[in-house]
CSV table of C-alpha atoms in Angstrom, one decimal:
chain,number,residue,atom,x,y,z
A,1,MET,CA,0.0,0.1,-0.1
A,2,ARG,CA,1.1,3.5,-0.8
A,3,VAL,CA,-0.5,6.6,0.7
A,4,LEU,CA,-0.5,9.3,-1.9
A,5,THR,CA,0.9,12.7,-0.9
A,6,GLN,CA,1.3,16.3,-2.3
A,7,GLU,CA,4.8,15.2,-3.6
A,8,ASP,CA,2.8,12.8,-6.0
A,9,ILE,CA,0.7,15.3,-7.6
A,10,ALA,CA,2.8,16.9,-10.0
A,11,PRO,CA,4.7,13.8,-11.3
A,12,ALA,CA,1.3,11.9,-11.6
A,13,VAL,CA,-0.3,14.7,-13.8
A,14,ILE,CA,2.7,15.4,-15.8
A,15,GLY,CA,3.7,11.8,-16.4
A,16,GLY,CA,0.0,11.0,-17.2
A,17,THR,CA,0.0,13.9,-19.5
A,18,VAL,CA,2.8,12.5,-21.4
A,19,LEU,CA,1.4,9.1,-21.4
A,20,GLY,CA,-1.9,10.7,-22.4
A,21,GLY,CA,-0.4,10.8,-26.0
A,22,GLY,CA,-2.1,14.1,-26.9
A,23,GLY,CA,-5.5,13.5,-24.8
A,24,GLY,CA,-6.4,12.5,-21.3
A,25,GLY,CA,-7.3,16.0,-20.2
A,26,HIS,CA,-5.6,19.2,-19.2
A,27,VAL,CA,-2.6,19.8,-16.9
A,28,ALA,CA,-4.4,22.5,-14.9
A,29,ALA,CA,-7.5,20.4,-14.4
A,30,GLY,CA,-5.6,17.4,-13.4
A,31,LEU,CA,-3.5,19.4,-10.7
A,32,ASP,CA,-6.6,21.1,-9.4
A,33,PHE,CA,-8.5,17.8,-9.2
A,34,ALA,CA,-5.7,16.1,-7.5
A,35,ASP,CA,-5.2,18.9,-4.9
A,36,ALA,CA,-9.0,18.8,-4.2
A,37,ALA,CA,-8.7,15.0,-3.7
A,38,LEU,CA,-5.9,15.1,-1.2
A,39,ALA,CA,-7.6,18.0,0.6
A,40,ALA,CA,-10.6,15.7,0.9
A,41,GLY,CA,-9.0,12.8,2.5
A,42,GLU,CA,-6.3,10.1,2.6
A,43,ILE,CA,-5.9,8.3,-0.8
A,44,ARG,CA,-4.6,4.6,-0.3
A,45,MET,CA,-3.2,3.2,-3.5
A,46,LEU,CA,-3.1,-0.6,-3.5
A,47,THR,CA,-1.7,-3.1,-6.0
A,48,VAL,CA,-4.1,-5.8,-7.5
A,49,ASP,CA,-2.8,-8.4,-5.2
A,50,GLU,CA,-3.5,-6.4,-2.0
A,51,LEU,CA,-7.4,-7.0,-2.4
A,52,PRO,CA,-9.5,-10.3,-2.6
A,53,ALA,CA,-9.8,-11.3,-6.2
A,54,ASP,CA,-13.5,-11.0,-6.3
A,55,THR,CA,-13.6,-7.3,-5.0
A,56,LEU,CA,-15.9,-5.1,-7.2
A,57,VAL,CA,-13.9,-2.2,-8.9
A,58,ALA,CA,-15.6,0.7,-10.4
A,59,ILE,CA,-13.8,2.3,-13.3
A,60,CYS,CA,-13.7,6.3,-13.2
A,61,ALA,CA,-13.5,8.4,-16.2
A,62,GLY,CA,-14.0,11.9,-17.7
A,63,VAL,CA,-15.8,11.6,-21.0
A,64,GLY,CA,-16.0,14.2,-23.8
A,65,ALA,CA,-13.9,16.5,-25.8
A,66,PRO,CA,-11.4,18.2,-23.6
A,67,GLY,CA,-11.3,21.2,-26.1
A,68,ALA,CA,-14.9,21.9,-26.0
A,69,PRO,CA,-15.4,25.6,-24.9
A,70,ASP,CA,-18.2,25.0,-22.4
A,71,ALA,CA,-16.7,21.8,-20.9
A,72,GLU,CA,-17.0,22.1,-17.0
A,73,LEU,CA,-16.8,19.5,-14.2
A,74,SER,CA,-17.0,20.1,-10.3
A,75,ASN,CA,-15.4,17.8,-7.7
A,76,ALA,CA,-19.0,16.9,-6.7
A,77,ASP,CA,-19.7,15.4,-10.2
A,78,PHE,CA,-17.3,12.8,-9.6
A,79,HIS,CA,-18.8,11.8,-6.3
A,80,THR,CA,-22.2,12.0,-7.6
A,81,SER,CA,-21.5,9.6,-10.6
A,82,THR,CA,-20.3,7.1,-8.1
A,83,ASP,CA,-23.3,7.4,-5.9
A,84,TYR,CA,-25.6,6.7,-8.8
A,85,LEU,CA,-23.5,3.4,-9.5
A,86,ASN,CA,-23.8,2.3,-5.9
A,87,ALA,CA,-27.3,3.0,-5.7
A,88,GLU,CA,-28.0,0.8,-8.6
A,89,LEU,CA,-25.9,-2.0,-7.3
A,90,ILE,CA,-27.9,-1.9,-3.8
A,91,LYS,CA,-31.2,-1.9,-5.8
A,92,ARG,CA,-30.0,-5.1,-7.5
A,93,GLY,CA,-29.1,-6.7,-4.1
A,94,THR,CA,-25.4,-7.1,-5.0
A,95,ARG,CA,-22.2,-5.8,-3.4
A,96,THR,CA,-21.4,-2.4,-3.6
A,97,VAL,CA,-18.1,-1.0,-5.0
A,98,GLY,CA,-14.9,-2.1,-3.0
A,99,ALA,CA,-12.3,-0.1,-4.8
A,100,VAL,CA,-11.9,2.4,-7.7
A,101,ALA,CA,-9.6,2.6,-10.5
A,102,THR,CA,-9.0,5.0,-13.5
A,103,ASN,CA,-9.7,4.2,-17.2
A,104,GLU,CA,-6.5,5.4,-18.6
A,105,ASN,CA,-3.5,7.5,-18.1
A,106,GLY,CA,-3.6,11.2,-18.9
A,107,ALA,CA,-3.4,14.6,-17.2
A,108,MET,CA,-6.8,14.0,-15.8
A,109,GLY,CA,-7.0,10.4,-16.5
A,110,THR,CA,-4.2,9.2,-14.0
A,111,VAL,CA,-5.9,11.1,-11.2
A,112,ASN,CA,-9.4,9.9,-12.0
A,113,GLY,CA,-10.8,8.0,-8.9
A,114,TRP,CA,-8.6,10.0,-6.5
A,115,LEU,CA,-11.6,12.2,-5.3
A,116,GLN,CA,-13.8,9.1,-5.1
A,117,ALA,CA,-11.1,7.3,-3.0
A,118,ALA,CA,-10.6,10.3,-0.7
A,119,MET,CA,-14.3,11.1,-0.1
A,120,THR,CA,-15.5,7.3,0.4
A,121,GLY,CA,-12.4,5.8,1.9
A,122,LEU,CA,-12.3,3.3,-0.8
A,123,PRO,CA,-8.7,2.2,-2.0
A,124,LEU,CA,-7.4,3.3,-5.4
A,125,LEU,CA,-6.0,0.5,-7.5
A,126,ASP,CA,-2.6,1.0,-9.3
A,127,CYS,CA,-4.3,-0.7,-12.3
A,128,PRO,CA,-5.9,1.5,-14.9
A,129,CYS,CA,-7.9,-0.1,-17.6
A,130,ASN,CA,-5.2,1.3,-20.1
A,131,GLY,CA,-1.6,2.6,-19.4
A,132,ARG,CA,-2.0,5.3,-22.0
A,133,ALA,CA,-5.0,7.5,-23.0
A,134,HIS,CA,-7.4,6.3,-25.7
A,135,PRO,CA,-10.3,8.2,-27.5
A,136,THR,CA,-13.3,6.0,-27.0
A,137,GLY,CA,-14.9,4.7,-23.9
A,138,ILE,CA,-15.2,1.3,-25.3
A,139,MET,CA,-11.4,1.0,-25.5
A,140,GLY,CA,-11.2,1.1,-21.6
A,141,ALA,CA,-13.9,-1.4,-21.2
A,142,LEU,CA,-11.6,-4.2,-21.0
A,143,GLY,CA,-13.0,-6.2,-23.9
A,144,LEU,CA,-16.4,-6.5,-22.2
A,145,HIS,CA,-18.0,-5.4,-25.6
A,146,ARG,CA,-17.4,-8.9,-26.8
A,147,ASP,CA,-19.6,-10.5,-24.2
A,148,PRO,CA,-23.1,-10.2,-25.3
A,149,THR,CA,-24.5,-11.2,-21.9
A,150,TYR,CA,-22.8,-8.4,-20.1
A,151,THR,CA,-24.9,-5.6,-18.6
A,152,SER,CA,-23.1,-2.1,-18.5
A,153,MET,CA,-23.8,0.4,-15.6
A,154,ALA,CA,-22.6,3.8,-15.8
A,155,GLY,CA,-23.3,6.7,-13.3
A,156,PHE,CA,-22.7,10.2,-14.6
A,157,ALA,CA,-22.7,13.9,-13.8
A,158,GLY,CA,-21.4,17.0,-15.3
A,159,GLY,CA,-21.7,20.2,-17.3
A,160,PRO,CA,-22.2,23.9,-16.3
A,161,GLU,CA,-25.3,24.8,-14.3
A,162,SER,CA,-27.4,25.6,-17.5
A,163,GLU,CA,-26.5,22.2,-19.2
A,164,HIS,CA,-25.8,20.1,-16.1
A,165,SER,CA,-27.1,16.4,-16.1
A,166,GLN,CA,-26.7,13.4,-14.0
A,167,GLY,CA,-28.1,10.0,-13.6
A,168,ILE,CA,-27.5,6.4,-14.6
A,169,VAL,CA,-27.7,4.5,-17.9
A,170,LEU,CA,-28.0,0.7,-18.1
A,171,GLY,CA,-27.7,-1.3,-21.2
A,172,SER,CA,-25.1,-3.2,-23.5
A,173,LEU,CA,-21.7,-1.8,-23.3
A,174,ASN,CA,-21.9,-0.3,-26.8
A,175,THR,CA,-25.2,1.4,-25.7
A,176,THR,CA,-23.9,2.9,-22.6
A,177,SER,CA,-20.5,3.9,-24.1
A,178,ARG,CA,-22.3,5.9,-26.9
A,179,ALA,CA,-24.8,7.3,-24.5
A,180,MET,CA,-22.1,8.7,-22.3
A,181,ARG,CA,-20.6,10.4,-25.4
A,182,SER,CA,-23.9,11.9,-26.4
A,183,LEU,CA,-24.6,13.1,-22.8
A,184,SER,CA,-21.1,14.6,-22.8
A,185,VAL,CA,-22.0,16.8,-25.9
A,186,VAL,CA,-25.4,18.0,-24.4
A,187,SER,CA,-23.8,18.8,-21.1
A,188,GLY,CA,-21.4,21.2,-22.5
A,189,GLY,CA,-18.5,18.7,-23.6
A,190,LEU,CA,-17.4,16.8,-20.6
A,191,ILE,CA,-19.0,14.5,-17.9
A,192,ALA,CA,-17.6,12.5,-15.0
A,193,VAL,CA,-18.5,8.8,-15.2
A,194,THR,CA,-18.2,5.8,-12.7
A,195,ARG,CA,-19.1,2.6,-14.6
A,196,ASN,CA,-18.8,-1.0,-15.2
A,197,PRO,CA,-17.8,-2.7,-12.0
A,198,ILE,CA,-15.8,-5.7,-12.3
A,199,SER,CA,-13.6,-7.8,-10.1
A,200,VAL,CA,-10.0,-7.1,-9.2
A,201,ASP,CA,-9.0,-10.5,-10.8
A,202,PHE,CA,-10.6,-9.4,-14.2
A,203,LEU,CA,-9.1,-6.0,-14.2
A,204,ALA,CA,-5.6,-7.5,-13.4
A,205,GLN,CA,-5.9,-9.8,-16.4
A,206,GLN,CA,-7.2,-7.2,-18.9
A,207,GLY,CA,-6.0,-3.9,-17.7
A,208,ALA,CA,-2.6,-2.3,-16.9
A,209,PRO,CA,-1.3,-3.1,-13.5
A,210,GLY,CA,1.3,-0.6,-12.1
A,211,ALA,CA,0.4,2.0,-14.7
A,212,ILE,CA,-0.2,4.8,-12.4
A,213,THR,CA,3.3,4.1,-10.8
A,214,GLN,CA,4.7,4.4,-14.3
A,215,ALA,CA,3.1,7.7,-14.8
A,216,ILE,CA,4.7,9.1,-11.7
A,217,ALA,CA,8.1,7.7,-12.8
A,218,VAL,CA,7.7,9.5,-16.2
A,219,GLY,CA,6.7,12.6,-14.3
A,220,LYS,CA,9.8,12.5,-12.1
A,221,ALA,CA,11.9,12.0,-15.2
A,222,HIS,CA,10.6,14.9,-16.8
A,223,ALA,CA,11.1,17.1,-13.8
A,224,SER,CA,14.8,16.2,-13.6
A,225,GLY,CA,15.7,16.0,-17.3
A,226,GLY,CA,12.9,17.2,-19.5
A,227,VAL,CA,12.0,15.7,-22.9
A,228,ASP,CA,15.5,13.8,-23.2
A,229,ALA,CA,14.9,12.1,-19.9
A,230,VAL,CA,11.5,11.0,-20.7
A,231,THR,CA,12.7,9.8,-24.0
A,232,ARG,CA,15.3,7.7,-22.5
A,233,LEU,CA,13.1,6.2,-19.8
A,234,LEU,CA,10.5,5.2,-22.3
A,235,GLY,CA,13.0,4.0,-25.0
A,236,GLY,CA,11.4,6.7,-27.6
A,237,ARG,CA,13.0,9.1,-29.9
A,238,VAL,CA,12.3,12.7,-31.2
A,239,ILE,CA,11.1,12.8,-34.8
A,240,GLY,CA,10.8,16.4,-35.2
A,241,HIS,CA,11.2,19.9,-33.9
A,242,GLY,CA,9.6,23.1,-35.4
A,243,PRO,CA,6.5,25.2,-35.6
A,244,VAL,CA,3.0,23.8,-35.7
A,245,GLN,CA,1.8,24.2,-39.3
A,246,ASN,CA,-1.5,23.6,-41.1
A,247,LEU,CA,-3.4,23.0,-37.8
A,248,THR,CA,-6.9,21.8,-38.1
A,249,ILE,CA,-9.1,20.9,-35.0
A,250,SER,CA,-12.9,20.6,-34.7
A,251,GLN,CA,-15.4,18.9,-32.4
A,252,VAL,CA,-17.0,15.9,-34.2
A,253,SER,CA,-19.5,13.6,-32.3
A,254,GLY,CA,-17.9,14.6,-29.1
A,255,PHE,CA,-14.1,14.3,-29.9
A,256,ASP,CA,-11.4,16.8,-30.7
A,257,VAL,CA,-10.5,15.6,-34.4
A,258,GLY,CA,-7.7,17.2,-36.4
A,259,SER,CA,-4.3,17.2,-38.0
A,260,LEU,CA,-1.1,19.2,-38.4
A,261,HIS,CA,2.4,19.4,-39.8
A,262,ILE,CA,5.7,19.7,-37.7
A,263,ASP,CA,9.2,19.6,-39.4
A,264,GLY,CA,8.3,17.3,-42.1
A,265,VAL,CA,6.1,15.0,-40.0
A,266,ASP,CA,2.2,14.9,-40.5
A,267,LEU,CA,0.2,14.1,-37.3
A,268,THR,CA,-3.4,13.1,-37.0
A,269,PHE,CA,-5.4,13.1,-33.6
A,270,VAL,CA,-8.7,11.9,-32.2
A,271,ASN,CA,-8.2,13.5,-28.8
A,272,GLU,CA,-5.0,11.4,-28.7
A,273,TYR,CA,-2.3,11.4,-31.6
A,274,MET,CA,-3.3,8.5,-34.0
A,275,SER,CA,-0.5,8.8,-36.5
A,276,ALA,CA,2.8,10.2,-37.4
A,277,ILE,CA,3.8,10.1,-41.2
A,278,ALA,CA,7.0,11.4,-42.5
A,279,ASP,CA,7.8,11.2,-46.3
A,280,ASN,CA,4.8,9.0,-47.0
A,281,THR,CA,6.2,6.5,-44.5
A,282,GLU,CA,4.4,5.7,-41.3
A,283,VAL,CA,6.6,6.5,-38.4
A,284,ALA,CA,4.1,5.6,-35.6
A,285,GLN,CA,0.6,4.6,-35.2
A,286,PHE,CA,-1.8,4.2,-32.2
A,287,PRO,CA,-1.2,2.6,-29.7
A,288,ASP,CA,2.2,3.6,-30.1
A,289,LEU,CA,2.7,6.8,-28.1
A,290,ILE,CA,3.0,10.0,-30.1
A,291,MET,CA,3.4,13.1,-27.9
A,292,THR,CA,4.2,16.8,-28.4
A,293,PHE,CA,6.2,19.0,-26.0
A,294,ASP,CA,6.7,22.9,-26.1
A,295,GLY,CA,10.0,23.3,-27.9
A,296,ILE,CA,11.1,26.1,-25.5
A,297,THR,CA,9.9,25.0,-22.1
A,298,GLY,CA,9.9,21.3,-22.6
A,299,ASP,CA,6.4,21.0,-21.2
A,300,PRO,CA,3.9,18.5,-22.6
A,301,VAL,CA,1.4,19.9,-24.9
A,302,VAL,CA,-1.9,18.1,-25.6
A,303,SER,CA,-3.6,18.3,-29.0
A,304,ALA,CA,-6.2,20.6,-27.8
A,305,HIS,CA,-3.9,23.2,-26.7
A,306,LEU,CA,-1.9,23.3,-30.0
A,307,SER,CA,-1.7,26.6,-31.9
A,308,GLU,CA,-0.4,27.6,-35.3
A,309,GLY,CA,3.3,28.6,-35.0
A,310,LEU,CA,3.8,27.0,-31.6
A,311,ASP,CA,7.3,25.6,-31.5
A,312,VAL,CA,6.9,21.9,-30.7
A,313,VAL,CA,9.0,18.8,-30.2
A,314,THR,CA,7.5,15.5,-31.3
A,315,VAL,CA,8.4,12.2,-29.6
A,316,VAL,CA,7.2,8.6,-30.5
A,317,VAL,CA,7.5,5.7,-28.0
A,318,PRO,CA,6.9,2.2,-29.3
A,319,ARG,CA,3.9,0.4,-28.0
A,320,SER,CA,6.1,-2.3,-26.3
A,321,SER,CA,7.4,0.2,-23.8
A,322,LEU,CA,3.9,0.8,-22.5
A,323,LEU,CA,1.5,-0.9,-20.2
A,324,LEU,CA,-1.5,-1.7,-22.4
A,325,SER,CA,-5.0,-3.0,-22.2
A,326,SER,CA,-6.0,-6.1,-23.9
A,327,THR,CA,-8.2,-3.9,-26.0
A,328,MET,CA,-5.5,-2.2,-27.7
A,329,HIS,CA,-5.1,-5.4,-29.9
A,330,MET,CA,-8.8,-5.4,-30.9
A,331,PRO,CA,-9.0,-4.2,-34.5
A,332,GLU,CA,-12.7,-3.4,-34.4
A,333,LEU,CA,-12.2,-0.6,-31.8
A,334,MET,CA,-10.3,1.5,-34.5
A,335,GLU,CA,-13.2,1.6,-36.8
A,336,PRO,CA,-14.9,4.7,-35.4
A,337,VAL,CA,-11.4,6.5,-35.2
A,338,ALA,CA,-10.9,5.8,-38.9
A,339,ALA,CA,-14.3,7.2,-39.8
A,340,LEU,CA,-13.7,10.4,-37.6
A,341,LEU,CA,-10.3,10.9,-39.3
A,342,ALA,CA,-12.2,10.5,-42.6
A,343,GLY,CA,-14.5,13.5,-41.6
A,344,ASP,CA,-17.5,11.4,-40.7
A,345,GLU,CA,-19.8,11.7,-37.8
A,346,VAL,CA,-20.0,8.6,-35.8
A,347,ASN,CA,-22.2,7.2,-32.9
A,348,ALA,CA,-19.2,5.9,-30.7
A,349,GLY,CA,-18.5,6.0,-27.1
C-alpha cells in the first residue's frame, strides 16, 4: 500500500500527460483535481494483489472533448456519478463497490478516482484499464463489448449549471458507451463517469497493473531532465522539432479531431495522436505513443492546446514500452476512429 501525498501530484499529472499521448485531459484541471482530492481525505493506492480477487472495482473516467469551450466539471460531479452506480448495485441486491480505478493515464486520466477514493475511503487500485490514453470509452472497457450477456452500468454527472445532467444509464456496453458520449455533448462537452464494476482479478488480467506508478516515474523523469529524460526512460525518440503548421481541429461527435504538420512530419489526432507520417512513411501509429512538447519550456502539450506557429518537439514511443490494455489489440475498436479521421460523424463511445 502507498499513501499518495502532495509530492505525488505533479509527477502523476505530468507523467500522465505524457502517457496521454495528446489526450487524457488538461494539466491545470488534473492538478486542481488532485489537490482537491488530497484535501478531501487520505488516498490509499493498492496493487491488484492487495485485495481479494472478487472485490468489485468501479472504473472512473472523464468522457468528452477536452477542447470543448463549455466543458465544465465540479468535484461533486465525480462523487455523484459514483453514488448513482452504488445506488443501482444496492437496488439489485449485489455487493457495492470495494475499490476504484481509472480508465487510462492522462493529465486528468491518471488522477480519475482520486477524489472518489478520498471521499469514500475506498482504495485506489494501481491498475488503470489502460496505461495510455485512448479516445473512445469502449477502448477502456477491458473487452467486455465482446460479451453479449454483460450489462453495463454507468453513473454520470457534469456540465455547467445551465446544461448540467446526472443519472445512470443501463444497457449493453456499446449502448452505454455511446450514451455517455452523447450526454457529454449535451452537457457542455465533458462529464464524470463511474461505470462497469468488475472484479479485481478481471481488471488485473485485462488492464494495466502498475501504470499509475509508471506515470509517476515518467513525471519525475521529466522534472529532472525534461524531454530527453522522458525519451530515454520510455525508449522513445524525437522525430521532429519546429513550428506547428496547417493545424486543423474541430469537435466531431464529442471528440477533438484534427491534423497538423511539424518539421516534415504529419500528425493526426482524435483526442489522442493517432498517426505520425514522414515522407509518406508511417513512423508511428496508435497505440504507439506520439506526444508533443513545447520546444522552449519542454512542457507536454496536448492536442487541444496546440496553436499555429507554436514551437513543438515531437516524440514517439513504441507500444512495447507501454503498459497496455488487452483492448489495444482489438482491431474493431479502431473503426470509429478511422471514420472520424475521414470526416464522418459517428455514434461511438
